[in-house]
Amino acid sequence: MVFCIFSAVYFLLLCFAVKFCSSIAVETISFGQSLSGSQTIVSQDGTFELGFFSTGKSNNTYVGIWYRDFAEKTTVWVASREKPISNTSRSSKLEISEDGNLVLRDESENLWSTNLVLSQPSSIEAVLLNTGNFVLRESSEPS
């Protein structure tokens, strides 16, 4: 009897730990990293999520930001609205390029990009803030 109670408590604690650990958010894309497929980043407070998504029966995929905990996905920003990604494109990714710009690429071309001139591109990171803003900043100076 005591063993069963101990096992049940241990199981509940384990479930809580797994849920807690899986909810820890990564809010940045650093130089040399990319985001693709079903990968997302989440603002530090868990309010916003950024990633690839499709709408309804559309054959297109977009990169955008949405409220994370709403039952129905409520998009607040779309990067590729005018030039969506075909759902057949499996190698599409969002990354920081060699020159430090944030770039949305598919297998054949750049679909969208920032247009910045930076002195140290390798120190750039893209961050999803708690406000829902997605910004490029120097990782050594997060302010």
mmCIF file with all atom_site columns, C-alpha atoms in Angstrom, residues 40-129:
data_model
loop_
_atom_site.group_PDB
_atom_site.id
_atom_site.type_symbol
_atom_site.label_atom_id
_atom_site.label_alt_id
_atom_site.label_comp_id
_atom_site.label_asym_id
_atom_site.label_entity_id
_atom_site.label_seq_id
_atom_site.pdbx_PDB_ins_code
_atom_site.Cartn_x
_atom_site.Cartn_y
_atom_site.Cartn_z
_atom_site.occupancy
_atom_site.B_iso_or_equiv
_atom_site.pdbx_formal_charge
_atom_site.auth_seq_id
_atom_site.auth_comp_id
_atom_site.auth_asym_id
_atom_site.auth_atom_id
_atom_site.pdbx_PDB_model_num
ATOM 1  C CA . THR A 1 40  ? 9.377  27.769 -32.890 1.00 0.00 ? 40  THR A CA 1
ATOM 2  C CA . ILE A 1 41  ? 10.811 30.272 -30.482 1.00 0.00 ? 41  ILE A CA 1
ATOM 3  C CA . VAL A 1 42  ? 8.800  31.627 -27.558 1.00 0.00 ? 42  VAL A CA 1
ATOM 4  C CA . SER A 1 43  ? 9.074  34.950 -25.754 1.00 0.00 ? 43  SER A CA 1
ATOM 5  C CA . GLN A 1 44  ? 10.627 34.669 -22.307 1.00 0.00 ? 44  GLN A CA 1
ATOM 6  C CA . ASP A 1 45  ? 7.279  35.182 -20.541 1.00 0.00 ? 45  ASP A CA 1
ATOM 7  C CA . GLY A 1 46  ? 5.539  32.635 -22.815 1.00 0.00 ? 46  GLY A CA 1
ATOM 8  C CA . THR A 1 47  ? 3.028  35.080 -24.338 1.00 0.00 ? 47  THR A CA 1
ATOM 9  C CA . PHE A 1 48  ? 4.222  35.050 -27.961 1.00 0.00 ? 48  PHE A CA 1
ATOM 10 C CA . GLU A 1 49  ? 5.482  32.355 -30.316 1.00 0.00 ? 49  GLU A CA 1
ATOM 11 C CA . LEU A 1 50  ? 7.269  32.730 -33.660 1.00 0.00 ? 50  LEU A CA 1
ATOM 12 C CA . GLY A 1 51  ? 7.500  30.085 -36.357 1.00 0.00 ? 51  GLY A CA 1
ATOM 13 C CA . PHE A 1 52  ? 6.119  28.711 -39.607 1.00 0.00 ? 52  PHE A CA 1
ATOM 14 C CA . PHE A 1 53  ? 2.345  28.342 -39.950 1.00 0.00 ? 53  PHE A CA 1
ATOM 15 C CA . SER A 1 54  ? -0.397 27.760 -42.516 1.00 0.00 ? 54  SER A CA 1
ATOM 16 C CA . THR A 1 55  ? -3.910 29.146 -42.593 1.00 0.00 ? 55  THR A CA 1
ATOM 17 C CA . GLY A 1 56  ? -7.019 27.112 -43.273 1.00 0.00 ? 56  GLY A CA 1
ATOM 18 C CA . LYS A 1 57  ? -6.929 25.160 -46.510 1.00 0.00 ? 57  LYS A CA 1
ATOM 19 C CA . SER A 1 58  ? -4.189 27.308 -48.043 1.00 0.00 ? 58  SER A CA 1
ATOM 20 C CA . ASN A 1 59  ? -1.232 25.650 -49.744 1.00 0.00 ? 59  ASN A CA 1
ATOM 21 C CA . ASN A 1 60  ? 0.993  28.414 -48.441 1.00 0.00 ? 60  ASN A CA 1
ATOM 22 C CA . THR A 1 61  ? 3.158  28.659 -45.355 1.00 0.00 ? 61  THR A CA 1
ATOM 23 C CA . TYR A 1 62  ? 4.154  31.874 -43.617 1.00 0.00 ? 62  TYR A CA 1
ATOM 24 C CA . VAL A 1 63  ? 6.531  32.967 -40.897 1.00 0.00 ? 63  VAL A CA 1
ATOM 25 C CA . GLY A 1 64  ? 4.826  34.926 -38.182 1.00 0.00 ? 64  GLY A CA 1
ATOM 26 C CA . ILE A 1 65  ? 4.231  35.701 -34.546 1.00 0.00 ? 65  ILE A CA 1
ATOM 27 C CA . TRP A 1 66  ? 1.079  34.640 -32.711 1.00 0.00 ? 66  TRP A CA 1
ATOM 28 C CA . TYR A 1 67  ? -0.309 34.578 -29.191 1.00 0.00 ? 67  TYR A CA 1
ATOM 29 C CA . ARG A 1 68  ? 0.867  31.281 -27.749 1.00 0.00 ? 68  ARG A CA 1
ATOM 30 C CA . ASP A 1 69  ? -1.919 30.380 -25.328 1.00 0.00 ? 69  ASP A CA 1
ATOM 31 C CA . PHE A 1 70  ? -5.011 31.347 -27.334 1.00 0.00 ? 70  PHE A CA 1
ATOM 32 C CA . ALA A 1 71  ? -7.241 28.409 -28.300 1.00 0.00 ? 71  ALA A CA 1
ATOM 33 C CA . GLU A 1 72  ? -7.414 29.698 -31.883 1.00 0.00 ? 72  GLU A CA 1
ATOM 34 C CA . LYS A 1 73  ? -4.125 30.889 -33.379 1.00 0.00 ? 73  LYS A CA 1
ATOM 35 C CA . THR A 1 74  ? -4.235 34.696 -33.426 1.00 0.00 ? 74  THR A CA 1
ATOM 36 C CA . THR A 1 75  ? -1.430 36.011 -35.622 1.00 0.00 ? 75  THR A CA 1
ATOM 37 C CA . VAL A 1 76  ? 0.018  39.416 -34.774 1.00 0.00 ? 76  VAL A CA 1
ATOM 38 C CA . TRP A 1 77  ? 2.769  39.682 -37.442 1.00 0.00 ? 77  TRP A CA 1
ATOM 39 C CA . VAL A 1 78  ? 3.628  37.949 -40.712 1.00 0.00 ? 78  VAL A CA 1
ATOM 40 C CA . ALA A 1 79  ? 7.060  38.205 -42.344 1.00 0.00 ? 79  ALA A CA 1
ATOM 41 C CA . SER A 1 80  ? 6.262  36.692 -45.716 1.00 0.00 ? 80  SER A CA 1
ATOM 42 C CA . ARG A 1 81  ? 2.726  37.906 -46.426 1.00 0.00 ? 81  ARG A CA 1
ATOM 43 C CA . GLU A 1 82  ? 3.416  39.056 -50.021 1.00 0.00 ? 82  GLU A CA 1
ATOM 44 C CA . LYS A 1 83  ? 5.642  36.108 -50.900 1.00 0.00 ? 83  LYS A CA 1
ATOM 45 C CA . PRO A 1 84  ? 4.417  33.005 -49.041 1.00 0.00 ? 84  PRO A CA 1
ATOM 46 C CA . ILE A 1 85  ? 6.284  29.732 -48.980 1.00 0.00 ? 85  ILE A CA 1
ATOM 47 C CA . SER A 1 86  ? 4.828  26.787 -50.869 1.00 0.00 ? 86  SER A CA 1
ATOM 48 C CA . ASN A 1 87  ? 3.924  23.931 -48.503 1.00 0.00 ? 87  ASN A CA 1
ATOM 49 C CA . THR A 1 88  ? 6.007  21.649 -50.697 1.00 0.00 ? 88  THR A CA 1
ATOM 50 C CA . SER A 1 89  ? 9.114  23.555 -49.605 1.00 0.00 ? 89  SER A CA 1
ATOM 51 C CA . ARG A 1 90  ? 10.646 21.494 -46.799 1.00 0.00 ? 90  ARG A CA 1
ATOM 52 C CA . SER A 1 91  ? 13.987 23.241 -46.660 1.00 0.00 ? 91  SER A CA 1
ATOM 53 C CA . SER A 1 92  ? 12.657 26.717 -45.855 1.00 0.00 ? 92  SER A CA 1
ATOM 54 C CA . LYS A 1 93  ? 14.375 28.338 -42.912 1.00 0.00 ? 93  LYS A CA 1
ATOM 55 C CA . LEU A 1 94  ? 14.680 31.572 -41.005 1.00 0.00 ? 94  LEU A CA 1
ATOM 56 C CA . GLU A 1 95  ? 18.253 32.407 -40.078 1.00 0.00 ? 95  GLU A CA 1
ATOM 57 C CA . ILE A 1 96  ? 20.838 35.094 -39.553 1.00 0.00 ? 96  ILE A CA 1
ATOM 58 C CA . SER A 1 97  ? 22.953 35.253 -42.703 1.00 0.00 ? 97  SER A CA 1
ATOM 59 C CA . GLU A 1 98  ? 26.699 35.714 -42.991 1.00 0.00 ? 98  GLU A CA 1
ATOM 60 C CA . ASP A 1 99  ? 26.242 39.512 -43.230 1.00 0.00 ? 99  ASP A CA 1
ATOM 61 C CA . GLY A 1 100 ? 24.117 39.615 -40.041 1.00 0.00 ? 100 GLY A CA 1
ATOM 62 C CA . ASN A 1 101 ? 20.717 40.084 -41.681 1.00 0.00 ? 101 ASN A CA 1
ATOM 63 C CA . LEU A 1 102 ? 17.664 38.034 -40.796 1.00 0.00 ? 102 LEU A CA 1
ATOM 64 C CA . VAL A 1 103 ? 16.722 36.022 -43.901 1.00 0.00 ? 103 VAL A CA 1
ATOM 65 C CA . LEU A 1 104 ? 13.792 33.795 -44.843 1.00 0.00 ? 104 LEU A CA 1
ATOM 66 C CA . ARG A 1 105 ? 14.961 31.306 -47.480 1.00 0.00 ? 105 ARG A CA 1
ATOM 67 C CA . ASP A 1 106 ? 13.468 28.435 -49.403 1.00 0.00 ? 106 ASP A CA 1
ATOM 68 C CA . GLU A 1 107 ? 15.452 26.004 -51.541 1.00 0.00 ? 107 GLU A CA 1
ATOM 69 C CA . SER A 1 108 ? 15.860 28.376 -54.465 1.00 0.00 ? 108 SER A CA 1
ATOM 70 C CA . GLU A 1 109 ? 15.848 31.973 -53.218 1.00 0.00 ? 109 GLU A CA 1
ATOM 71 C CA . ASN A 1 110 ? 15.642 34.497 -50.414 1.00 0.00 ? 110 ASN A CA 1
ATOM 72 C CA . LEU A 1 111 ? 11.975 35.290 -49.840 1.00 0.00 ? 111 LEU A CA 1
ATOM 73 C CA . TRP A 1 112 ? 12.389 38.029 -47.283 1.00 0.00 ? 112 TRP A CA 1
ATOM 74 C CA . SER A 1 113 ? 15.282 39.788 -45.580 1.00 0.00 ? 113 SER A CA 1
ATOM 75 C CA . THR A 1 114 ? 16.217 42.707 -43.406 1.00 0.00 ? 114 THR A CA 1
ATOM 76 C CA . ASN A 1 115 ? 18.585 45.119 -45.096 1.00 0.00 ? 115 ASN A CA 1
ATOM 77 C CA . LEU A 1 116 ? 21.117 46.177 -42.480 1.00 0.00 ? 116 LEU A CA 1
ATOM 78 C CA . VAL A 1 117 ? 24.808 46.996 -42.729 1.00 0.00 ? 117 VAL A CA 1
ATOM 79 C CA . LEU A 1 118 ? 26.540 45.615 -39.657 1.00 0.00 ? 118 LEU A CA 1
ATOM 80 C CA . SER A 1 119 ? 30.134 45.778 -38.491 1.00 0.00 ? 119 SER A CA 1
ATOM 81 C CA . GLN A 1 120 ? 30.133 42.459 -36.579 1.00 0.00 ? 120 GLN A CA 1
ATOM 82 C CA . PRO A 1 121 ? 27.525 40.121 -38.088 1.00 0.00 ? 121 PRO A CA 1
ATOM 83 C CA . SER A 1 122 ? 28.523 37.139 -35.932 1.00 0.00 ? 122 SER A CA 1
ATOM 84 C CA . SER A 1 123 ? 27.463 38.981 -32.753 1.00 0.00 ? 123 SER A CA 1
ATOM 85 C CA . ILE A 1 124 ? 23.853 39.437 -33.949 1.00 0.00 ? 124 ILE A CA 1
ATOM 86 C CA . GLU A 1 125 ? 20.874 37.554 -32.537 1.00 0.00 ? 125 GLU A CA 1
ATOM 87 C CA . ALA A 1 126 ? 17.159 37.712 -33.327 1.00 0.00 ? 126 ALA A CA 1
ATOM 88 C CA . VAL A 1 127 ? 15.018 37.879 -30.191 1.00 0.00 ? 127 VAL A CA 1
ATOM 89 C CA . LEU A 1 128 ? 11.276 37.546 -29.632 1.00 0.00 ? 128 LEU A CA 1
ATOM 90 C CA . LEU A 1 129 ? 10.564 40.002 -26.814 1.00 0.00 ? 129 LEU A CA 1
#
